[in-house]
mmCIF file of C-alpha atoms and ligand atoms in Angstrom:
data_model
loop_
_atom_site.group_PDB
_atom_site.id
_atom_site.type_symbol
_atom_site.label_atom_id
_atom_site.label_comp_id
_atom_site.label_asym_id
_atom_site.label_seq_id
_atom_site.Cartn_x
_atom_site.Cartn_y
_atom_site.Cartn_z
ATOM 1 C CA LYS I 1 19.826 -22.048 14.659
ATOM 2 C CA ARG I 2 20.785 -19.058 16.836
ATOM 3 C CA LEU I 3 23.435 -17.925 14.614
ATOM 4 C CA GLN I 4 20.883 -18.291 11.254
ATOM 5 C CA GLN I 5 18.336 -16.118 13.401
ATOM 6 C CA THR I 6 20.923 -13.569 14.036
ATOM 7 C CA LEU I 7 22.140 -13.288 10.358
ATOM 8 C CA ALA I 8 18.483 -13.168 9.091
ATOM 9 C CA LYS I 9 17.815 -10.359 11.647
ATOM 10 C CA ASP I 10 20.795 -8.247 10.512
ATOM 11 C CA ALA I 11 19.619 -9.090 6.910
ATOM 12 C CA SER I 12 16.234 -7.598 7.565
ATOM 13 C CA LYS I 13 17.588 -4.545 9.436
ATOM 14 C CA LYS I 14 19.951 -3.768 6.474
ATOM 15 C CA ARG I 15 17.301 -3.884 4.014
ATOM 16 C CA CYS I 16 15.137 -1.372 5.915
ATOM 17 C CA TYR I 17 18.213 1.190 5.562
ATOM 18 C CA ASP I 18 18.451 0.250 2.188
ATOM 19 C CA PHE I 19 14.888 1.216 1.701
ATOM 20 C CA LEU I 20 15.490 4.406 3.182
ATOM 21 C CA ASN I 21 18.046 5.331 1.078
ATOM 22 C CA MET I 22 15.881 4.737 -1.646
ATOM 23 C CA THR I 23 12.981 6.385 -0.834
ATOM 24 C CA SER I 24 14.389 9.734 1.068
ATOM 25 C CA ARG I 25 16.763 12.270 -0.461
ATOM 26 C CA SER I 26 16.747 14.224 2.719
ATOM 27 C CA PHE I 27 16.083 12.163 5.854
ATOM 28 C CA ALA I 28 18.151 9.382 5.125
ATOM 29 C CA ALA I 29 21.862 10.782 6.025
ATOM 30 C CA VAL I 30 20.426 12.690 9.186
ATOM 31 C CA ILE I 31 18.221 9.630 10.298
ATOM 32 C CA GLN I 32 21.807 7.612 10.146
ATOM 33 C CA GLU I 33 23.467 9.876 12.239
ATOM 34 C CA LEU I 34 21.154 9.670 15.433
ATOM 35 C CA ASP I 35 22.340 8.108 18.705
ATOM 36 C CA ASP I 36 22.111 4.338 18.950
ATOM 37 C CA GLN I 37 18.916 4.318 21.342
ATOM 38 C CA LEU I 38 16.817 6.336 18.702
ATOM 39 C CA ARG I 39 18.346 5.444 15.035
ATOM 40 C CA ASP I 40 16.184 2.139 14.094
ATOM 41 C CA ALA I 41 12.965 3.708 15.826
ATOM 42 C CA VAL I 42 13.369 7.126 13.516
ATOM 43 C CA CYS I 43 13.967 5.109 10.595
ATOM 44 C CA LEU I 44 11.047 2.581 11.157
ATOM 45 C CA PHE I 45 8.592 5.409 11.923
ATOM 46 C CA TYR I 46 9.993 7.100 8.491
ATOM 47 C CA LEU I 47 9.473 3.929 6.542
ATOM 48 C CA VAL I 48 5.847 3.506 7.957
ATOM 49 C CA LEU I 49 4.876 6.794 7.205
ATOM 50 C CA ARG I 50 6.596 6.547 3.769
ATOM 51 C CA GLY I 51 4.212 3.427 3.192
ATOM 52 C CA LEU I 52 1.083 5.163 4.368
ATOM 53 C CA ASP I 53 2.183 8.349 2.112
ATOM 54 C CA THR I 54 2.644 6.147 -0.962
ATOM 55 C CA ILE I 55 -1.167 4.891 -0.421
ATOM 56 C CA GLU I 56 -2.398 8.277 -0.206
ATOM 57 C CA ASP I 57 -0.297 9.455 -3.321
ATOM 58 C CA ASP I 58 -1.407 6.662 -5.347
ATOM 59 C CA MET I 59 -4.089 8.227 -7.912
ATOM 60 C CA THR I 60 -4.468 4.990 -9.517
ATOM 61 C CA LEU I 61 -5.899 3.200 -6.561
ATOM 62 C CA ASP I 62 -9.501 2.493 -6.152
ATOM 63 C CA LEU I 63 -10.630 5.450 -3.655
ATOM 64 C CA ASP I 64 -12.836 2.723 -1.273
ATOM 65 C CA ARG I 65 -9.890 0.480 -1.652
ATOM 66 C CA LYS I 66 -7.149 3.627 -0.525
ATOM 67 C CA VAL I 67 -9.257 4.292 2.227
ATOM 68 C CA GLU I 68 -9.792 1.058 3.703
ATOM 69 C CA LEU I 69 -6.056 0.959 3.511
ATOM 70 C CA LEU I 70 -5.213 4.221 5.306
ATOM 71 C CA ARG I 71 -7.957 3.760 7.861
ATOM 72 C CA SER I 72 -6.497 0.245 8.785
ATOM 73 C CA PHE I 73 -2.689 0.939 8.433
ATOM 74 C CA ASP I 74 -1.941 1.012 12.125
ATOM 75 C CA GLN I 75 -3.227 -2.568 12.283
ATOM 76 C CA ILE I 76 -1.438 -3.740 9.188
ATOM 77 C CA ILE I 77 1.983 -3.066 10.522
ATOM 78 C CA TYR I 78 1.434 -5.580 13.426
ATOM 79 C CA LYS I 79 0.454 -8.214 10.452
ATOM 80 C CA LYS I 80 3.513 -10.255 10.395
ATOM 81 C CA GLY I 81 3.647 -11.163 6.138
ATOM 82 C CA TRP I 82 1.607 -8.319 5.113
ATOM 83 C CA THR I 83 2.623 -6.983 1.621
ATOM 84 C CA PHE I 84 0.947 -4.897 -0.928
ATOM 85 C CA THR I 85 -0.481 -6.837 -3.678
ATOM 86 C CA GLU I 86 -2.461 -4.250 -5.727
ATOM 87 C CA ASN I 87 -1.002 -2.873 -8.957
ATOM 88 C CA GLY I 88 0.034 0.720 -8.898
ATOM 89 C CA PRO I 89 2.653 3.279 -10.458
ATOM 90 C CA ASN I 90 6.057 1.952 -10.468
ATOM 91 C CA GLU I 91 7.746 4.080 -8.765
ATOM 92 C CA LYS I 92 10.498 3.475 -6.156
ATOM 93 C CA ASP I 93 8.272 3.931 -2.946
ATOM 94 C CA ARG I 94 6.057 1.139 -4.646
ATOM 95 C CA ALA I 95 8.535 -1.459 -4.122
ATOM 96 C CA LEU I 96 8.766 -0.291 -0.229
ATOM 97 C CA LEU I 97 5.034 -1.594 -0.079
ATOM 98 C CA VAL I 98 5.403 -4.602 -2.048
ATOM 99 C CA HIS I 99 8.382 -5.791 0.222
ATOM 100 C CA PHE I 100 6.513 -4.335 3.231
ATOM 101 C CA ASP I 101 6.545 -7.259 5.467
ATOM 102 C CA VAL I 102 10.509 -6.675 6.059
ATOM 103 C CA VAL I 103 9.320 -3.282 7.628
ATOM 104 C CA ILE I 104 6.848 -4.832 9.697
ATOM 105 C CA ASP I 105 9.535 -7.463 10.867
ATOM 106 C CA GLU I 106 11.815 -4.598 12.016
ATOM 107 C CA PHE I 107 8.840 -2.742 13.502
ATOM 108 C CA LEU I 108 7.913 -5.547 15.833
ATOM 109 C CA ARG I 109 11.691 -5.869 16.989
ATOM 110 C CA LEU I 110 11.205 -2.122 18.404
ATOM 111 C CA LYS I 111 10.779 -1.829 22.278
ATOM 112 C CA PRO I 112 6.856 -1.573 22.952
ATOM 113 C CA GLU I 113 7.213 2.179 23.918
ATOM 114 C CA PHE I 114 8.584 3.060 20.128
ATOM 115 C CA GLN I 115 6.122 0.929 18.627
ATOM 116 C CA SER I 116 2.840 2.058 20.434
ATOM 117 C CA VAL I 117 4.057 5.973 19.524
ATOM 118 C CA ILE I 118 4.374 4.663 15.773
ATOM 119 C CA ALA I 119 1.212 3.063 15.691
ATOM 120 C CA ASN I 120 -0.818 5.704 17.253
ATOM 121 C CA ILE I 121 0.502 8.505 15.029
ATOM 122 C CA THR I 122 -0.109 6.247 12.055
ATOM 123 C CA LYS I 123 -3.521 5.920 13.134
ATOM 124 C CA LEU I 124 -4.409 9.644 13.411
ATOM 125 C CA MET I 125 -2.645 10.306 9.962
ATOM 126 C CA GLY I 126 -4.233 7.576 7.959
ATOM 127 C CA ASN I 127 -7.565 8.701 9.304
ATOM 128 C CA GLY I 128 -6.859 12.202 8.266
ATOM 129 C CA MET I 129 -5.665 11.378 5.039
ATOM 130 C CA ALA I 130 -8.574 9.231 4.316
ATOM 131 C CA ASP I 131 -10.810 12.291 5.262
ATOM 132 C CA TYR I 132 -9.476 14.470 2.764
ATOM 133 C CA ALA I 133 -9.105 11.691 0.324
ATOM 134 C CA THR I 134 -12.723 11.522 0.478
ATOM 135 C CA GLY I 135 -13.540 15.243 0.387
ATOM 136 C CA GLU I 136 -14.663 16.046 3.488
ATOM 137 C CA HIS I 137 -12.199 19.279 4.077
ATOM 138 C CA ARG I 138 -12.454 19.894 0.377
ATOM 139 C CA GLU I 139 -14.403 22.293 -2.383
ATOM 140 C CA ASN I 140 -14.109 20.007 -5.693
ATOM 141 C CA THR I 141 -10.410 19.184 -5.566
ATOM 142 C CA SER I 142 -9.160 21.939 -3.552
ATOM 143 C CA ILE I 143 -8.586 22.734 0.141
ATOM 144 C CA ALA I 144 -11.128 25.320 0.728
ATOM 145 C CA THR I 145 -9.977 27.676 4.112
ATOM 146 C CA ILE I 146 -6.626 28.313 5.851
ATOM 147 C CA LYS I 147 -8.186 26.121 8.589
ATOM 148 C CA ASP I 148 -8.545 23.262 6.493
ATOM 149 C CA PHE I 149 -5.029 23.696 5.221
ATOM 150 C CA ASP I 150 -3.659 23.999 8.687
ATOM 151 C CA LEU I 151 -5.594 20.792 9.694
ATOM 152 C CA TYR I 152 -4.268 19.053 6.586
ATOM 153 C CA CYS I 153 -0.933 19.865 7.167
ATOM 154 C CA HIS I 154 -1.170 18.682 10.607
ATOM 155 C CA TYR I 155 -2.393 15.316 9.734
ATOM 156 C CA VAL I 156 0.700 14.922 7.263
ATOM 157 C CA ALA I 157 3.328 16.439 9.113
ATOM 158 C CA GLY I 158 2.624 18.142 12.523
ATOM 159 C CA LEU I 159 1.567 14.721 13.597
ATOM 160 C CA VAL I 160 5.186 13.694 12.408
ATOM 161 C CA GLY I 161 6.397 16.331 14.749
ATOM 162 C CA TYR I 162 4.365 14.859 17.847
ATOM 163 C CA GLY I 163 5.552 11.390 16.970
ATOM 164 C CA LEU I 164 9.143 12.380 16.578
ATOM 165 C CA SER I 165 9.122 14.253 19.955
ATOM 166 C CA ASP I 166 7.651 11.456 21.611
ATOM 167 C CA LEU I 167 10.033 9.003 20.137
ATOM 168 C CA PHE I 168 12.873 11.405 21.578
ATOM 169 C CA ALA I 169 11.431 11.207 25.269
ATOM 170 C CA ALA I 170 11.070 7.630 25.080
ATOM 171 C CA SER I 171 14.285 7.273 24.233
ATOM 172 C CA GLY I 172 15.652 9.345 27.163
ATOM 173 C CA LEU I 173 17.830 11.823 24.817
ATOM 174 C CA GLU I 174 15.190 14.636 24.954
ATOM 175 C CA SER I 175 12.721 16.062 27.910
ATOM 176 C CA GLU I 176 8.852 14.721 28.497
ATOM 177 C CA GLU I 177 8.238 18.518 28.798
ATOM 178 C CA LEU I 178 9.362 19.004 24.853
ATOM 179 C CA ALA I 179 6.728 16.446 23.825
ATOM 180 C CA LYS I 180 3.851 17.708 25.824
ATOM 181 C CA ASP I 181 4.014 20.856 23.970
ATOM 182 C CA LYS I 182 2.185 20.004 21.023
ATOM 183 C CA ALA I 183 2.274 23.501 19.549
ATOM 184 C CA LEU I 184 5.880 23.428 18.970
ATOM 185 C CA SER I 185 6.017 20.072 17.548
ATOM 186 C CA ASN I 186 3.226 20.695 15.002
ATOM 187 C CA SER I 187 5.134 23.875 13.866
ATOM 188 C CA MET I 188 8.066 21.885 13.161
ATOM 189 C CA GLY I 189 6.337 19.711 10.781
ATOM 190 C CA LEU I 190 3.933 22.580 9.500
ATOM 191 C CA PHE I 191 6.923 24.491 8.541
ATOM 192 C CA LEU I 192 8.698 21.954 6.223
ATOM 193 C CA GLN I 193 5.182 20.646 4.628
ATOM 194 C CA LYS I 194 3.885 24.339 3.761
ATOM 195 C CA THR I 195 7.278 25.220 2.176
ATOM 196 C CA ASN I 196 7.074 21.704 0.358
ATOM 197 C CA ILE I 197 3.574 22.518 -1.124
ATOM 198 C CA ILE I 198 4.473 26.188 -1.896
ATOM 199 C CA ARG I 199 7.523 25.014 -3.806
ATOM 200 C CA ASP I 200 5.812 21.943 -5.560
ATOM 201 C CA TYR I 201 3.075 23.909 -6.649
ATOM 202 C CA ARG I 202 3.270 22.988 -10.507
ATOM 203 C CA GLU I 203 4.577 19.208 -9.832
ATOM 204 C CA ASP I 204 1.295 18.643 -7.686
ATOM 205 C CA LEU I 205 -0.736 20.394 -10.142
ATOM 206 C CA ASP I 206 0.565 18.469 -13.316
ATOM 207 C CA ASP I 207 -0.609 15.417 -10.972
ATOM 208 C CA GLY I 208 -3.973 16.777 -10.467
ATOM 209 C CA ARG I 209 -3.220 17.508 -6.704
ATOM 210 C CA GLN I 210 -4.249 21.250 -5.312
ATOM 211 C CA PHE I 211 -2.900 21.922 -1.472
ATOM 212 C CA TRP I 212 -3.037 25.894 -1.408
ATOM 213 C CA PRO I 213 -6.296 26.866 0.178
ATOM 214 C CA ARG I 214 -8.697 28.823 -1.934
ATOM 215 C CA GLU I 215 -9.177 31.220 0.750
ATOM 216 C CA ILE I 216 -5.520 32.410 -0.356
ATOM 217 C CA TRP I 217 -5.171 32.108 -4.120
ATOM 218 C CA GLY I 218 -8.998 32.941 -4.404
ATOM 219 C CA LYS I 219 -8.000 35.977 -3.658
ATOM 220 C CA TYR I 220 -5.835 36.482 -6.938
ATOM 221 C CA ALA I 221 -7.470 34.237 -9.588
ATOM 222 C CA ASP I 222 -10.341 32.491 -10.382
ATOM 223 C CA ASN I 223 -8.816 29.338 -11.245
ATOM 224 C CA PHE I 224 -5.925 27.387 -9.369
ATOM 225 C CA SER I 225 -3.985 26.844 -12.715
ATOM 226 C CA ASP I 226 -4.174 30.466 -13.920
ATOM 227 C CA PHE I 227 -0.705 31.371 -12.049
ATOM 228 C CA ILE I 228 0.858 29.536 -14.770
ATOM 229 C CA LYS I 229 -0.120 32.113 -17.409
ATOM 230 C CA PRO I 230 2.471 34.652 -18.355
ATOM 231 C CA GLU I 231 -0.856 37.612 -18.208
ATOM 232 C CA ASN I 232 -1.284 36.809 -14.822
ATOM 233 C CA LYS I 233 2.177 37.037 -13.635
ATOM 234 C CA LEU I 234 1.601 39.834 -10.999
ATOM 235 C CA LYS I 235 -1.284 38.349 -9.622
ATOM 236 C CA ALA I 236 0.758 34.878 -9.329
ATOM 237 C CA GLN I 237 3.515 37.411 -7.387
ATOM 238 C CA HIS I 238 0.990 38.283 -4.734
ATOM 239 C CA CYS I 239 -0.332 34.973 -4.338
ATOM 240 C CA LEU I 240 2.818 33.536 -3.925
ATOM 241 C CA SER I 241 4.129 36.439 -1.215
ATOM 242 C CA ASN I 242 0.721 35.513 0.608
ATOM 243 C CA MET I 243 1.548 31.777 0.799
ATOM 244 C CA VAL I 244 4.998 32.723 2.257
ATOM 245 C CA LEU I 245 3.390 35.081 4.389
ATOM 246 C CA ASN I 246 1.216 32.164 5.516
ATOM 247 C CA VAL I 247 4.470 29.810 6.305
ATOM 248 C CA LEU I 248 6.399 33.131 7.910
ATOM 249 C CA ASN I 249 4.405 32.521 10.839
ATOM 250 C CA ASP I 250 5.531 29.137 11.984
ATOM 251 C CA VAL I 251 9.201 30.526 12.288
ATOM 252 C CA PRO I 252 9.058 31.653 15.943
ATOM 253 C CA GLN I 253 7.863 28.408 17.164
ATOM 254 C CA VAL I 254 10.121 26.437 14.999
ATOM 255 C CA LEU I 255 13.268 28.592 16.457
ATOM 256 C CA THR I 256 11.946 28.092 19.905
ATOM 257 C CA TYR I 257 11.241 24.159 19.647
ATOM 258 C CA LEU I 258 14.841 23.950 18.377
ATOM 259 C CA SER I 259 16.239 26.004 21.404
ATOM 260 C CA LYS I 260 15.144 23.699 23.821
ATOM 261 C CA LEU I 261 16.934 20.572 22.226
ATOM 262 C CA LYS I 262 19.805 19.134 24.469
ATOM 263 C CA ASN I 263 21.319 15.856 22.431
ATOM 264 C CA GLN I 264 23.411 16.776 19.478
ATOM 265 C CA SER I 265 22.412 13.986 16.969
ATOM 266 C CA VAL I 266 18.653 15.022 17.821
ATOM 267 C CA PHE I 267 19.751 18.928 17.123
ATOM 268 C CA ASN I 268 21.140 18.123 13.743
ATOM 269 C CA PHE I 269 18.377 15.637 13.040
ATOM 270 C CA CYS I 270 15.866 18.449 13.714
ATOM 271 C CA ALA I 271 17.620 21.641 12.187
ATOM 272 C CA ILE I 272 19.175 20.442 9.220
ATOM 273 C CA PRO I 273 15.325 20.194 7.344
ATOM 274 C CA GLN I 274 14.179 23.404 8.933
ATOM 275 C CA VAL I 275 17.172 25.277 7.497
ATOM 276 C CA MET I 276 16.793 23.754 4.230
ATOM 277 C CA ALA I 277 13.170 24.841 4.371
ATOM 278 C CA ILE I 278 14.078 28.864 5.373
ATOM 279 C CA SER I 279 16.560 28.541 2.494
ATOM 280 C CA THR I 280 13.881 27.272 0.044
ATOM 281 C CA LEU I 281 11.300 29.782 1.330
ATOM 282 C CA ALA I 282 13.773 32.614 0.453
ATOM 283 C CA LEU I 283 14.453 31.268 -2.827
ATOM 284 C CA VAL I 284 10.526 30.920 -3.884
ATOM 285 C CA PHE I 285 9.508 34.368 -2.483
ATOM 286 C CA ASN I 286 8.792 36.460 -5.597
ATOM 287 C CA ASN I 287 10.072 33.628 -7.690
ATOM 288 C CA LEU I 288 7.727 32.929 -10.406
ATOM 289 C CA ASP I 289 9.633 30.155 -11.957
ATOM 290 C CA ILE I 290 7.839 27.791 -9.266
ATOM 291 C CA TYR I 291 4.736 28.218 -11.359
ATOM 292 C CA GLN I 292 6.391 26.697 -14.271
ATOM 293 C CA ARG I 293 9.046 24.045 -13.041
ATOM 294 C CA ASN I 294 10.298 22.498 -9.920
ATOM 295 C CA ILE I 295 13.035 24.820 -8.296
ATOM 296 C CA LYS I 296 15.439 23.572 -6.096
ATOM 297 C CA ILE I 297 18.502 25.260 -3.551
ATOM 298 C CA ARG I 298 21.812 24.191 -5.140
ATOM 299 C CA LYS I 299 23.586 21.609 -4.040
ATOM 300 C CA GLY I 300 26.390 23.482 -2.822
ATOM 301 C CA GLU I 301 24.244 25.442 -0.603
ATOM 302 C CA ALA I 302 22.635 22.452 0.702
ATOM 303 C CA VAL I 303 26.250 21.153 1.609
ATOM 304 C CA LYS I 304 26.892 24.176 3.149
ATOM 305 C CA LEU I 305 23.716 24.315 5.428
ATOM 306 C CA ILE I 306 24.264 20.955 6.732
ATOM 307 C CA LEU I 307 27.968 21.699 7.838
ATOM 308 C CA ASP I 308 26.841 24.766 9.243
ATOM 309 C CA SER I 309 23.862 23.577 11.575
ATOM 310 C CA THR I 310 25.983 22.050 14.137
ATOM 311 C CA ASP I 311 24.743 24.858 17.136
ATOM 312 C CA MET I 312 21.450 27.229 17.979
ATOM 313 C CA ASP I 313 23.654 30.015 17.451
ATOM 314 C CA ASN I 314 24.555 29.168 13.768
ATOM 315 C CA VAL I 315 21.042 28.031 13.154
ATOM 316 C CA VAL I 316 19.883 31.590 14.441
ATOM 317 C CA ALA I 317 22.466 33.156 12.297
ATOM 318 C CA ILE I 318 21.221 30.766 8.981
ATOM 319 C CA PHE I 319 17.517 32.268 9.869
ATOM 320 C CA ARG I 320 18.401 35.832 10.136
ATOM 321 C CA GLN I 321 20.274 35.633 6.429
ATOM 322 C CA TYR I 322 17.692 34.035 4.666
ATOM 323 C CA VAL I 323 14.841 36.067 6.742
ATOM 324 C CA PHE I 324 16.879 39.324 5.578
ATOM 325 C CA GLU I 325 16.718 37.972 2.327
ATOM 326 C CA ILE I 326 13.318 37.698 2.152
ATOM 327 C CA SER I 327 12.839 40.904 4.073
ATOM 328 C CA ARG I 328 15.040 42.498 0.968
ATOM 329 C CA LYS I 329 12.941 41.144 -1.791
ATOM 330 C CA ASN I 330 9.910 42.449 0.141
ATOM 331 C CA GLU I 331 8.174 44.843 -2.170
ATOM 332 C CA ALA I 332 6.083 47.940 -1.186
ATOM 333 C CA THR I 333 3.798 47.490 -4.029
ATOM 334 C CA ASP I 334 2.856 43.856 -2.815
ATOM 335 C CA PRO I 335 -0.665 43.706 -1.030
ATOM 336 C CA ASN I 336 1.018 41.653 1.747
ATOM 337 C CA PHE I 337 3.959 44.190 1.887
ATOM 338 C CA MET I 338 3.031 45.220 5.457
ATOM 339 C CA GLU I 339 1.907 41.869 7.034
ATOM 340 C CA ILE I 340 5.213 40.329 5.813
ATOM 341 C CA SER I 341 6.964 43.342 7.312
ATOM 342 C CA MET I 342 5.018 42.539 10.686
ATOM 343 C CA ALA I 343 5.993 38.597 10.391
ATOM 344 C CA ILE I 344 9.464 39.378 10.015
ATOM 345 C CA GLY I 345 9.453 42.114 12.846
ATOM 346 C CA ARG I 346 7.913 38.939 15.054
ATOM 347 C CA ILE I 347 10.982 36.702 13.693
ATOM 348 C CA GLU I 348 13.287 39.520 14.651
ATOM 349 C CA GLN I 349 12.897 39.287 18.123
ATOM 350 C CA TRP I 350 14.170 35.944 18.209
ATOM 351 C CA ILE I 351 17.151 36.624 15.675
HETATM 352 C C1 PS7 U 1 9.789 9.931 10.460
HETATM 353 C C2 PS7 U 1 11.647 11.571 9.634
HETATM 354 C C3 PS7 U 1 11.814 17.491 13.966
HETATM 355 C C4 PS7 U 1 9.604 17.446 15.733
HETATM 356 C C5 PS7 U 1 7.071 10.171 4.767
HETATM 357 C C6 PS7 U 1 10.211 15.532 9.521
HETATM 358 C C7 PS7 U 1 4.667 13.252 2.980
HETATM 359 C C8 PS7 U 1 7.308 17.456 4.485
HETATM 360 O O1 PS7 U 1 5.320 15.966 -0.570
HETATM 361 O O2 PS7 U 1 9.209 13.469 0.289
HETATM 362 O O3 PS7 U 1 6.007 13.448 -0.542
HETATM 363 O O4 PS7 U 1 7.488 15.416 -1.744
HETATM 364 O O5 PS7 U 1 10.085 15.707 0.791
HETATM 365 C C9 PS7 U 1 10.092 11.711 8.478
HETATM 366 C C10 PS7 U 1 9.269 17.512 13.190
HETATM 367 C C11 PS7 U 1 5.681 11.652 6.236
HETATM 368 C C12 PS7 U 1 7.765 16.294 8.922
HETATM 369 C C13 PS7 U 1 5.220 14.576 5.066
HETATM 370 C C14 PS7 U 1 8.233 11.165 8.018
HETATM 371 C C15 PS7 U 1 9.494 17.579 11.786
HETATM 372 C C16 PS7 U 1 4.288 11.388 5.364
HETATM 373 C C17 PS7 U 1 8.025 15.978 7.348
HETATM 374 C C18 PS7 U 1 8.113 11.624 6.649
HETATM 375 C C19 PS7 U 1 8.585 16.544 11.388
HETATM 376 C C20 PS7 U 1 3.842 12.620 5.050
HETATM 377 C C21 PS7 U 1 8.678 14.989 3.534
HETATM 378 C C22 PS7 U 1 6.856 16.425 6.789
HETATM 379 O O6 PS7 U 1 8.548 14.295 2.843
HETATM 380 O O7 PS7 U 1 7.306 15.175 0.450
HETATM 381 C C23 PS7 U 1 10.372 11.058 9.466
HETATM 382 C C24 PS7 U 1 10.337 17.493 14.109
HETATM 383 C C25 PS7 U 1 7.265 11.234 6.041
HETATM 384 C C26 PS7 U 1 8.785 16.132 9.753
HETATM 385 C C27 PS7 U 1 4.870 13.396 4.174
HETATM 386 C C28 PS7 U 1 6.355 15.119 4.125
HETATM 387 C C29 PS7 U 1 7.542 15.093 4.503
HETATM 388 C C30 PS7 U 1 7.233 16.176 5.160
HETATM 389 P P1 PS7 U 1 6.232 15.229 -0.523
HETATM 390 P P2 PS7 U 1 8.675 14.668 1.011
HETATM 391 MN MN1 MN U 2 9.468 13.733 -1.832
HETATM 392 MN MN1 MN U 3 0.754 12.433 0.383
HETATM 393 MN MN1 MN U 4 4.021 12.274 -0.784
HETATM 394 MN MN1 MN U 5 5.580 17.835 -2.284
HETATM 395 MN MN1 MN U 6 7.181 13.922 -3.685
#
């Protein structure tokens, strides 16, 4: 009986790592390299939030039902045997929800401190997503102000930063002080999320979703979809540089956060997504292709970044290189030229 239980336990843990590898291109590798004390907790944190985000992203789900699921997801993760039974778009992430009982089993095996960090963040994120899904912070379908944009990104990414820092502290691998500095953890998530939102302009537009704040894009066009038209090229370029400017403001806090890390596996886990983001930001800056298709850094470049992100000196050098590239592409005729120069100036105090 004991042996049977042990085998079943190993099997469900393995299935969780299979789900991780299936649903994440970028995080699967760095999560699996984390030290033993932390690996399973971060893997389960990822899977729980991936499940929550799959519900948020499902545009075929009845809105009342979606909101009910989002607002109760922090309790669902304690319900042994719960699975998602609704029909939905048949994508790979949906399989995770259909077999969510496996994730719940493993979640309940984590130590209670880890469980409560994950449940606490899930509750805050689910309620934030529900607020936005019901239009509380939107005009029509778009996010209105920069403040609303920051709040949305806080819910879906800044809170991930809070939760990860709390898990690091609970594992003993990083300090409590780092987790207490909420602004730093928030910036770690915002920098990733905002870069993703800029890059995914076209994909999100085609899916009927708009994340860019109207306070920014409204300066350059009447309709969010106007930027795809060739006659609006210049406006599109200026709107994009305004979005990039908005993201650059988080860079000093990102570097400050990374400089405070002590554990090597945690450093790699945190730094790799951030260097991917700064390289993506340099790639999208003044690159009108984002309005037509999904652009991505080349595989070889990504591999090189992963191998180079080993310590703070190297990470700073990588940031210096890409910030310099942005500075080089910054055009004096762009209405955001001066502010971008100043944002880069603030970053240069770091690099
Ligand atoms: C727990 C590792 C390191 C202090 C599922 C990692 C979607 C950008 O838009 O699929 O769906 O295409 O590329 C990750 C802070 C969150 C923020 C957020 C959980 C870093 C649900 C990542 C990831 C904080 C909401 C990318 C935020 O997903 O995007 C764990 C420190 C999940 C981090 C979403 C986005 C992640 C994201 P999309 P992706
Ligand atoms: Mn994705
Ligand atoms: Mn989402
Ligand atoms: Mn998503
Ligand atoms: Mn996206
Ligand atoms: Mn996506």
